[in-house]
CSV table of C-alpha atoms and ligand atoms in Angstrom, one decimal:
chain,number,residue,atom,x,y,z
A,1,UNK,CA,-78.4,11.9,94.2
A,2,UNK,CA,-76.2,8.8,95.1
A,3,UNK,CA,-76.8,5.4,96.7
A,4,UNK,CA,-78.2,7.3,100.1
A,5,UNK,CA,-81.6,6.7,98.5
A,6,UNK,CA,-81.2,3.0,99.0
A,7,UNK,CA,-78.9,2.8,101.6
A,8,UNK,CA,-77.7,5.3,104.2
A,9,UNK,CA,-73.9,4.6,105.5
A,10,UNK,CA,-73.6,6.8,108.1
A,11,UNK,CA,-76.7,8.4,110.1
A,12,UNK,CA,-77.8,12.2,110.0
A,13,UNK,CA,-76.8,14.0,112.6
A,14,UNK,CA,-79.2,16.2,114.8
A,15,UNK,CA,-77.0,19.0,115.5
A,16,UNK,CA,-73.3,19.4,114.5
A,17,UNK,CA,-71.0,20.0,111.8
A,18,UNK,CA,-70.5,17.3,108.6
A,19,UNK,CA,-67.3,17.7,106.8
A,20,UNK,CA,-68.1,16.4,103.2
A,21,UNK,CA,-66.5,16.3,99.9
A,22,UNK,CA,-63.0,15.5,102.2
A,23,UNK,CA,-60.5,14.6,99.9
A,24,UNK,CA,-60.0,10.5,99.8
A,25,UNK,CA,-57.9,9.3,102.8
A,26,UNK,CA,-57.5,12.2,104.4
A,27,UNK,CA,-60.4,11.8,107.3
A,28,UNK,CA,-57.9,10.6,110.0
A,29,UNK,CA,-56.2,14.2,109.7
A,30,UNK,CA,-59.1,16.2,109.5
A,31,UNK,CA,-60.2,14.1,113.2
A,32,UNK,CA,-56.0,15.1,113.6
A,33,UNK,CA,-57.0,18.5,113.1
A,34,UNK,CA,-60.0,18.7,115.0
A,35,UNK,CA,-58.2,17.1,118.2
A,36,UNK,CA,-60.4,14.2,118.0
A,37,UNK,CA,-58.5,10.9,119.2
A,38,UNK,CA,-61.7,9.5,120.7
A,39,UNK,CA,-60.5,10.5,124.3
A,40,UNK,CA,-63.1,13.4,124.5
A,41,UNK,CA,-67.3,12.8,124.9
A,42,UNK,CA,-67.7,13.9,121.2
A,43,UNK,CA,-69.7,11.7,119.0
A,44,UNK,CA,-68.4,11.5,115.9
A,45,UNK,CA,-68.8,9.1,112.6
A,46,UNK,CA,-66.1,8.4,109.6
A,47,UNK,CA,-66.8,7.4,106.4
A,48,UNK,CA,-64.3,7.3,103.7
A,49,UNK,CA,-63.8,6.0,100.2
A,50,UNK,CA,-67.6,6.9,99.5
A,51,UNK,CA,-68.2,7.1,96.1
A,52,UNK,CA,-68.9,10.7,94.8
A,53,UNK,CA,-69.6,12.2,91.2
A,54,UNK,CA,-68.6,9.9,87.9
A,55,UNK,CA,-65.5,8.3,88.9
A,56,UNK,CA,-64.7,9.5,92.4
A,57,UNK,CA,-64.5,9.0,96.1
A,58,UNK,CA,-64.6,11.0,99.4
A,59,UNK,CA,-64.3,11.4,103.0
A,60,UNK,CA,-66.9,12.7,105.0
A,61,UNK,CA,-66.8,13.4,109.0
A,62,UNK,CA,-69.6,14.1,111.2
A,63,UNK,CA,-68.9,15.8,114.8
A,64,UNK,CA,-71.9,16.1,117.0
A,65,UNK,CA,-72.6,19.1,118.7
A,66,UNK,CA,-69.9,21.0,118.3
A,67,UNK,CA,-69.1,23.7,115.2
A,68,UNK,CA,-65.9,24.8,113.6
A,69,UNK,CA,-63.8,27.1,114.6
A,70,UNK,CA,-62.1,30.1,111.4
A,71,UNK,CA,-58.5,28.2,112.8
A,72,UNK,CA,-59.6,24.5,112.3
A,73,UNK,CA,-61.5,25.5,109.0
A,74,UNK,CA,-58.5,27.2,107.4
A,75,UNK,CA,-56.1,24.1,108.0
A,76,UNK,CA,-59.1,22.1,106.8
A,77,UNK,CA,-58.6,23.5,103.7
A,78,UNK,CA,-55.2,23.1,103.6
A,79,UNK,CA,-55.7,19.3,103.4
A,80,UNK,CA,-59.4,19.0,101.8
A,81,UNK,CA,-59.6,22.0,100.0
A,82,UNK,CA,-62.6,20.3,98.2
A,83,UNK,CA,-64.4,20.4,101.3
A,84,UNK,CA,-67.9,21.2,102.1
A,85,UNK,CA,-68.5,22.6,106.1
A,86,UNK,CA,-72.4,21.8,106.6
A,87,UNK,CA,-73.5,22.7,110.1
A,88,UNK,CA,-76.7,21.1,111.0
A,89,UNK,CA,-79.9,22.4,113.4
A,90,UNK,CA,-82.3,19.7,114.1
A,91,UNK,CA,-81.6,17.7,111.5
A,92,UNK,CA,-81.5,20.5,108.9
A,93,UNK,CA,-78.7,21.7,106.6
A,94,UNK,CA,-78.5,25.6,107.8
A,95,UNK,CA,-75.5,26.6,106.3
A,96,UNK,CA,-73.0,25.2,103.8
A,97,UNK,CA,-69.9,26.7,102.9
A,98,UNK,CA,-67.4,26.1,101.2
A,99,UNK,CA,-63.8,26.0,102.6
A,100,UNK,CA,-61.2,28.8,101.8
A,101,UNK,CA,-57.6,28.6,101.6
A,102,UNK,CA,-56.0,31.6,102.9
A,103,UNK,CA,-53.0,33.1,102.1
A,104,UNK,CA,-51.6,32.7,105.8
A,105,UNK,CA,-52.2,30.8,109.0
A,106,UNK,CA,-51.2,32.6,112.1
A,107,UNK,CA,-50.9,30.7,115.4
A,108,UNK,CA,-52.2,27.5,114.3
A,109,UNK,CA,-48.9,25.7,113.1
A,110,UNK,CA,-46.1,25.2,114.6
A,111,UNK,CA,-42.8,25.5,113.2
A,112,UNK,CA,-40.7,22.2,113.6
A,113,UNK,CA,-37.4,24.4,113.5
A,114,UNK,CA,-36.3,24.4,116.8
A,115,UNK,CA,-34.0,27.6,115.9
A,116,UNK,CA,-36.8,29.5,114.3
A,117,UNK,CA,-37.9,32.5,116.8
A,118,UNK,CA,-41.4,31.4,116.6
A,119,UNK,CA,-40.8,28.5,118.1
A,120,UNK,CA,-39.2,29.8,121.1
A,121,UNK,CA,-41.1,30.7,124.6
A,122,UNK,CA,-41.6,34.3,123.0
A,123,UNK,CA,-45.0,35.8,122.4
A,124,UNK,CA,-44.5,36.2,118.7
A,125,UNK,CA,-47.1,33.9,116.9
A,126,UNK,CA,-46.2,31.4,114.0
A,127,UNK,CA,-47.1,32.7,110.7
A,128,UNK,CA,-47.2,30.5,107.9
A,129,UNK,CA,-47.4,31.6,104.3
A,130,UNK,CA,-49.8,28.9,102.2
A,131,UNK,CA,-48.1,27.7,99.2
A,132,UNK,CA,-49.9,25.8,96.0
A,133,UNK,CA,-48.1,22.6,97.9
A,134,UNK,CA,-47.6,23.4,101.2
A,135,UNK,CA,-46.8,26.2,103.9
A,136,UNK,CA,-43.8,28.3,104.3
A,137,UNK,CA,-42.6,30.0,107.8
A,138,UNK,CA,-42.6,33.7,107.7
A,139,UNK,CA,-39.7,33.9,110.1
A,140,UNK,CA,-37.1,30.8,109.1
A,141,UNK,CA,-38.4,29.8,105.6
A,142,UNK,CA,-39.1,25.6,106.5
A,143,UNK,CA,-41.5,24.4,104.3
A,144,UNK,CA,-44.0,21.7,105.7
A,145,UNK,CA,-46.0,20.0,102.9
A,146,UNK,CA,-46.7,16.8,103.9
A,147,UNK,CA,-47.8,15.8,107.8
A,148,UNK,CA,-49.6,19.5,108.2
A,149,UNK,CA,-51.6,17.6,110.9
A,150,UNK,CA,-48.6,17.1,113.1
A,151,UNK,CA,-47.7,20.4,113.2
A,152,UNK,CA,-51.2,22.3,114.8
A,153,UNK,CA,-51.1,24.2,117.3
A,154,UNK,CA,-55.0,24.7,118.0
A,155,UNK,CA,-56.8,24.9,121.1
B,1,CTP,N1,-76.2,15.4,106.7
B,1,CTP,C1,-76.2,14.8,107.9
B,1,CTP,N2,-77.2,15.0,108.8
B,1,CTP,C2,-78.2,15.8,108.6
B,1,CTP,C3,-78.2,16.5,107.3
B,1,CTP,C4,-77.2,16.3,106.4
B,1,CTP,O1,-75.3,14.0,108.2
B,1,CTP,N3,-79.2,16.0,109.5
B,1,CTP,C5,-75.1,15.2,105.8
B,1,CTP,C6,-75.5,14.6,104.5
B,1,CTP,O2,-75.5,13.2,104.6
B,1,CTP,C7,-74.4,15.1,103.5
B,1,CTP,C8,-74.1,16.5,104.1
B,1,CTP,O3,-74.5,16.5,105.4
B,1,CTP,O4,-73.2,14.3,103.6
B,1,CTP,C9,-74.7,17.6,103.3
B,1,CTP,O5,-76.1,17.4,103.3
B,1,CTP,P1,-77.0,17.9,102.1
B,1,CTP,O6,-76.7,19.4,101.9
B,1,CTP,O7,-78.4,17.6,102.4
B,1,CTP,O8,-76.5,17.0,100.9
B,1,CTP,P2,-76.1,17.4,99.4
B,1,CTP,O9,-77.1,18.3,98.9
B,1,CTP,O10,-75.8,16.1,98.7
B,1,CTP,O11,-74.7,18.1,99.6
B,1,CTP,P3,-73.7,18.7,98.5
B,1,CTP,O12,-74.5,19.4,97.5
B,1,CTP,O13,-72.8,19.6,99.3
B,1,CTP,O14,-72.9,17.5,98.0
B,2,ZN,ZN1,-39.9,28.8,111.4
């Protein structure tokens, strides 16, 4: 147990999802990732830089009322692959998992090549091959490693 028992940063939630165990610094693209710029009714709490373990630190994000969807989890772990997904029932932990990073993500990037065929008006869906350090397109080979958040393509 850490320094919850003397001090809670951020509430419990009722119902939702907490994303914990985020990697340091990356909350802003896990909201990114979600869609969550603070236009929609969602309420949501950040922390980050909370320490965790020995020596460490994390990120944790908390969406009310709303869980996860396979597309936003596997980008998730693209960027956090550390990451715990806890969704929440009335105040209870009901499941935890732990994030998995697939081999591909199909439909939920978009490539940034304008010449690649995937990213013309044609029904053929990006596919994106997952890298130790990145993603690679299936169709014209770009690599994306940093800035994965500005290329989704979700909901
Ligand atoms: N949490 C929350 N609201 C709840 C229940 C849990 O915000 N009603 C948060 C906790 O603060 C924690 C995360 O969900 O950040 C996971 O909760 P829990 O499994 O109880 O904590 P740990 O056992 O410490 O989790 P782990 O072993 O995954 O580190
Ligand atoms: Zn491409």
């Amino acid at each position: 147990m850490s320094q919850d028992d003397h001090q809670l940063r951020v509430s419990k939630i009722r119902d939702g999802t907490v994303i914990d165990h985020v990697t340091a610094g990356h909350a802003l693209t896990v909201l990114a990732i979600l869609g969550i710029d603070g236009s929609g009714e969602e309420t949501v709490s950040v922390a980050m830089n909370v320490p965790s373990g020995e020596t460490g630190h994390k990120d944790i994000v908390k969406v009310e009322g709303r869980e996860l969807s396979q597309d936003e989890v596997d980008v998730l772990s693209l960027i956090a692959p550390a990451a715990t997904i806890n969704i929440v029932r009335e105040y209870e932990v009901v499941e935890k998992s732990r994030v998995d990073r697939p081999t591909a993500v199909v439909g939920v990037l978009s490539c940034p090549n304008a010449n690649c065929i995937s990213a013309a008006r044609e029904p053929i869906e990006s596919r994106f091959s997952v890298l130790a350090d990145g993603v690679r397109c299936a169709y014209c080979e770009t690599i994306l490693r940093e800035d994965l958040a500005d290329h989704i393509d979700v909901g």
